[in-house]
Short mmCIF file of C-alpha atoms in Angstrom, two decimals:
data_model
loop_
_atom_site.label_atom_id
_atom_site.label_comp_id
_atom_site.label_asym_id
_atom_site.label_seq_id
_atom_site.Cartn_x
_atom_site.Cartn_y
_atom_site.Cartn_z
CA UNK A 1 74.11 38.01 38.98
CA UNK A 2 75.45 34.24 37.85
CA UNK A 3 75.04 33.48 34.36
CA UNK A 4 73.97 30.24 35.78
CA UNK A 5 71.60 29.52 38.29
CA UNK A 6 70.14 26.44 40.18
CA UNK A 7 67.70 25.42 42.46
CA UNK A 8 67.64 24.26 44.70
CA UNK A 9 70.31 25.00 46.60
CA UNK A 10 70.12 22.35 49.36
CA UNK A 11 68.08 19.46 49.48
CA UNK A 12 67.22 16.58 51.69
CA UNK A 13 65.18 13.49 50.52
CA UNK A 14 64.83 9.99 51.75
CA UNK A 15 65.73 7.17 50.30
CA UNK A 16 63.68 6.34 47.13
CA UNK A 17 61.84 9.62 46.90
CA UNK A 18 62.38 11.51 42.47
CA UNK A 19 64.69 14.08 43.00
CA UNK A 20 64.36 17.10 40.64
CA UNK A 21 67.52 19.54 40.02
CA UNK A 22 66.81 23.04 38.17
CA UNK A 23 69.19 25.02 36.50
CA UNK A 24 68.46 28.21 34.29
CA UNK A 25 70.81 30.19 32.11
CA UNK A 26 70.14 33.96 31.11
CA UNK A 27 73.31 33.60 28.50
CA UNK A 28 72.76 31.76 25.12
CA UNK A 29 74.35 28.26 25.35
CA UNK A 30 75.19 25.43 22.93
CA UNK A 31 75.27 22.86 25.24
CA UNK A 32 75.26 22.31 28.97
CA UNK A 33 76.75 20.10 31.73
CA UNK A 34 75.81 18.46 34.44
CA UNK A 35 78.76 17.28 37.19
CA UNK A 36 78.67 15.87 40.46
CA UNK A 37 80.64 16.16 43.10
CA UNK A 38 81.62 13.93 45.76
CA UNK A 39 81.99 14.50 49.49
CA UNK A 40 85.55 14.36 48.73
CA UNK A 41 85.86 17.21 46.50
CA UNK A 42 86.12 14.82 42.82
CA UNK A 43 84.33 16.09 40.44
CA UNK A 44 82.56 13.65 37.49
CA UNK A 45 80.90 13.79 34.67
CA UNK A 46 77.28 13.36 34.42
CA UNK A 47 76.04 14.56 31.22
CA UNK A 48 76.77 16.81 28.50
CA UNK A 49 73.34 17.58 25.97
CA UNK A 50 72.34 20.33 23.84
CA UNK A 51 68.66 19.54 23.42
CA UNK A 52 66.15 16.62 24.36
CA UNK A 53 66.69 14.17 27.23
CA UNK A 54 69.74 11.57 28.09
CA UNK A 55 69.35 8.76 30.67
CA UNK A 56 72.04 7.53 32.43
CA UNK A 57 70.89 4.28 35.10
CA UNK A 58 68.52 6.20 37.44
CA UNK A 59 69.68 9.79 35.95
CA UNK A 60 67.80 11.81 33.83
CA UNK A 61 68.96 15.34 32.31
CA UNK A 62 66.67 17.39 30.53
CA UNK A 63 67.14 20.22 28.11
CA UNK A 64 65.02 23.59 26.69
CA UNK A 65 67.70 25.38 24.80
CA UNK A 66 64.68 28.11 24.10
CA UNK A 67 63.55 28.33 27.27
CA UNK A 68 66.84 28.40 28.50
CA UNK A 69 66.17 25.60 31.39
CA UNK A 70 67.35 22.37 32.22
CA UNK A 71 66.86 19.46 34.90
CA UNK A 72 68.43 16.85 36.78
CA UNK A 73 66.28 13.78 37.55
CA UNK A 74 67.54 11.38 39.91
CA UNK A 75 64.59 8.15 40.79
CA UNK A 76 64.75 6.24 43.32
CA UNK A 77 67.28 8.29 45.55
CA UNK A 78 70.14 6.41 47.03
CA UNK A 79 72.20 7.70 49.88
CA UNK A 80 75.13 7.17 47.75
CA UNK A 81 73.40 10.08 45.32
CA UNK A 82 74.40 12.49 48.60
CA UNK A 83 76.57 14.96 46.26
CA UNK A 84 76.47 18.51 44.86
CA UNK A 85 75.38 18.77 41.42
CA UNK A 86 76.90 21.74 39.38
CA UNK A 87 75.47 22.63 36.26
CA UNK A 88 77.53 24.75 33.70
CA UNK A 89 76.83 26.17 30.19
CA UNK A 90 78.72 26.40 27.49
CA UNK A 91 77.64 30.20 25.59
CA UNK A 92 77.56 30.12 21.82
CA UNK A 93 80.69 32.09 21.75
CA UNK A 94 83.92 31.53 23.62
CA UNK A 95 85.85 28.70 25.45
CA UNK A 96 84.47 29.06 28.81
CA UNK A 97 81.61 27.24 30.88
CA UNK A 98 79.41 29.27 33.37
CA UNK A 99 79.24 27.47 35.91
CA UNK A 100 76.18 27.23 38.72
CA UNK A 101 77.02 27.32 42.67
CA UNK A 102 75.67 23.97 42.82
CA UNK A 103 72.97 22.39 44.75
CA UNK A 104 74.09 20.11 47.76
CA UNK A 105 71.63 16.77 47.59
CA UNK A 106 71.61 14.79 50.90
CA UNK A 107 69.90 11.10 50.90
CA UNK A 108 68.58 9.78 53.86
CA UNK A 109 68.30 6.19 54.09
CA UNK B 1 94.77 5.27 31.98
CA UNK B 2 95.34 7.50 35.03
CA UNK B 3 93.11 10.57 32.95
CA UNK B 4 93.70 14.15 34.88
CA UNK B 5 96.35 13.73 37.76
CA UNK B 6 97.58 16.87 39.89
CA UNK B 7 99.95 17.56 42.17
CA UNK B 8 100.51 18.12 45.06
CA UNK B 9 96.81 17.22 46.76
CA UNK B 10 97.41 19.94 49.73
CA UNK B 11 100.02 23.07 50.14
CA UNK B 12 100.55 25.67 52.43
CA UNK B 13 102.43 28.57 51.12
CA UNK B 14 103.51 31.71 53.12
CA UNK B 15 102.38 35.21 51.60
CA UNK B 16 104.81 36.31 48.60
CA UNK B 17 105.64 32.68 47.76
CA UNK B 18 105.84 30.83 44.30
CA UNK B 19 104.79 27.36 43.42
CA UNK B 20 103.91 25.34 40.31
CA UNK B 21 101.00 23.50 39.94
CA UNK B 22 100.93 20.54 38.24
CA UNK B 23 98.62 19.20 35.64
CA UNK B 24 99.19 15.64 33.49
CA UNK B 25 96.87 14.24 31.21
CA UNK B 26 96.97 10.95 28.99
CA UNK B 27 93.62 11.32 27.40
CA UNK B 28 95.19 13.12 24.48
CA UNK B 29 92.35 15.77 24.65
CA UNK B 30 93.41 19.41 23.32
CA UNK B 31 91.45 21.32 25.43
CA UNK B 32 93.14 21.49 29.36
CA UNK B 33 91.74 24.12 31.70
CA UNK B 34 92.18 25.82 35.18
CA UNK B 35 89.78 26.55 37.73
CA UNK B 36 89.63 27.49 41.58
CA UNK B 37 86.51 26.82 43.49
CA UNK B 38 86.22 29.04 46.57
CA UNK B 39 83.59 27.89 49.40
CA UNK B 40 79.48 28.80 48.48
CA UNK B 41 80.81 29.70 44.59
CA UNK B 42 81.08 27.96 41.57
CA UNK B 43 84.30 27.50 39.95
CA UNK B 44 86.06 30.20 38.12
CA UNK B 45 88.11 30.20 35.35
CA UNK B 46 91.64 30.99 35.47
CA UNK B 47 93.44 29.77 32.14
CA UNK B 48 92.62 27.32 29.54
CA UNK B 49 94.41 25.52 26.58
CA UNK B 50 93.18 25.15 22.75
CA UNK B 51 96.36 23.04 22.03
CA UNK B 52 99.73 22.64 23.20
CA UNK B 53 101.60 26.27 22.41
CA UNK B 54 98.23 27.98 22.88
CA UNK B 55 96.99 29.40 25.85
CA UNK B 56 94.45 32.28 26.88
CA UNK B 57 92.89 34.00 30.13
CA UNK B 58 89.86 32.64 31.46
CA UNK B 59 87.67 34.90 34.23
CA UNK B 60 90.03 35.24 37.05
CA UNK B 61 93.83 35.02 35.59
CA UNK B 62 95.59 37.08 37.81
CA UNK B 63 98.26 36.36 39.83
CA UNK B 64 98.59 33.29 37.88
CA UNK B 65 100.95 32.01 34.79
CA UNK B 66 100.07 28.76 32.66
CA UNK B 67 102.21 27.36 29.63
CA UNK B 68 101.46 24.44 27.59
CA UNK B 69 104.62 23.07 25.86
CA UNK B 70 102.99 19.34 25.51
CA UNK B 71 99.64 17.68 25.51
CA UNK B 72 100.10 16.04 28.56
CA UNK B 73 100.91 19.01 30.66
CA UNK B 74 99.26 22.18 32.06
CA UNK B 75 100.89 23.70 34.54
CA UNK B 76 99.62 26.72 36.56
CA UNK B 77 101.94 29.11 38.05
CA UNK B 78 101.21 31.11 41.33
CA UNK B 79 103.50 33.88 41.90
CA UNK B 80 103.78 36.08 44.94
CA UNK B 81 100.78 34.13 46.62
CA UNK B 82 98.50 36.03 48.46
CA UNK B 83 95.82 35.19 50.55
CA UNK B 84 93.03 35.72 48.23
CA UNK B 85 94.64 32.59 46.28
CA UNK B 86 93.67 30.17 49.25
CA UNK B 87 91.47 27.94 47.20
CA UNK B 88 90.94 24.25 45.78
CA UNK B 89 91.95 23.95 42.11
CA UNK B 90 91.09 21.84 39.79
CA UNK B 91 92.74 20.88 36.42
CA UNK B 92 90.42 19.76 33.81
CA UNK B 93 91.05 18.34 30.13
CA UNK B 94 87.96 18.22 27.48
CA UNK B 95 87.04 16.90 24.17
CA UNK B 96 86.14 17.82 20.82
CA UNK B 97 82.61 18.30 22.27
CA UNK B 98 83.37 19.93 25.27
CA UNK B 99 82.98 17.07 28.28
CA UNK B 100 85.36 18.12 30.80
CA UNK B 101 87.21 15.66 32.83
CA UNK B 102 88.84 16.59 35.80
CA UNK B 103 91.56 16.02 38.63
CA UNK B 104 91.46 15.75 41.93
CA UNK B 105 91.74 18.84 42.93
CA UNK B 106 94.79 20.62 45.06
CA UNK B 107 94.11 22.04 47.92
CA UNK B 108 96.09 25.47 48.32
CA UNK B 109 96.20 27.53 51.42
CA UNK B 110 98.05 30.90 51.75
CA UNK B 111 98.55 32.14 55.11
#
């Protein structure tokens, strides 16, 4: 079992539709990151957070250290959004990020 | 500022090969890390960097060799390459708070 897992995996939206990105964590984190990645294999930085909410333009990343959840928000969808998001937490102890197996957003104009 | 560069962007290697994979950064972060991402998971660990002259074993470290003599560099090692080690990797530096930056990616095949 991943240390890190999202939902969902795939998803397919049209243009201008609130997209909605879960990831949960069963280890203890301090912080967690969000990364996209494009259809060319780059990865980039969304977010980083360890509680409450950043915006970013039309992103939105949510954090619940407690509940050991967070969320993606993307509003009005673009086709240039098409991308898998990875998730990844950083535990409490240790160097390393888990990291989720992403979830593959397609925008339909 | 260039950030995380790698090279080389593809390679094919024949079984029981070595090659060197490189890593520069000039964002003057301390922290540099290795990973391979392998199709449907997410990306493992294989080494990461503290500092230059410090270096430890992520997740998945073997079959691999790292050294960090400056900064700027992080290169990853593959010796004897197997098939198993067909895989994109990616170099990544972060910061004080942990936002990882990363590189393009190499894309390794072993056959």
């Amino acid at each position: 079992k991943n240390e890190v897992e999202q939902s969902p995996q795939n998803l397919t939206a049209q243009e201008g539709e609130f997209i909605t990105i879960n990831c949960s964590y069963s280890v203890g984190i301090s912080a967690l990151h969000w990364l996209q990645q494009h259809p060319g294999g780059g990865i980039v930085s969304l977010f980083m957070l360890s509680s409450g909410k950043k915006k970013h333009g039309r992103l939105i990343a949510t954090i619940n250290i407690q509940e050991k959840h967070s969320s993606l928000h993307i509003t009005a969808s673009h086709p240039r959004d098409s991308a898998v998001y990875i998730c990844a937490g950083r535990p409490n102890t240790g160097n390393q990020f888990y990291f989720g197996t992403g979830t593959s957003l397609t925008v339909i104009p | 500022n260039a950030g995380v560069t790698q090279t080389p962007k593809f390679r094919i290697l024949k079984i029981g090969q070595s090659m060197t994979l490189q890593c520069t950064q000039d964002m003057n972060h301390n922290y540099m890390y290795w990973y391979r991402q392998d199709p449907g998971m997410g990306l493992k660990l294989i080494y990461y960097s503290v500092g230059a002259g410090i270096t430890d074993k992520g997740e998945v470290p073997n079959g691999y060799n790292v050294s960090r003599s400056t900064t700027e560099d992080f290169p990853l090692r593959l010796e004897l390459a197997a098939p198993s080690q067909t895989s994109v990797y990616f170099c990544a530096t972060g910061t004080a708070t942990y936002e990882q930056y990363f590189g393009p990616g190499t894309r390794l095949t072993v056959t």
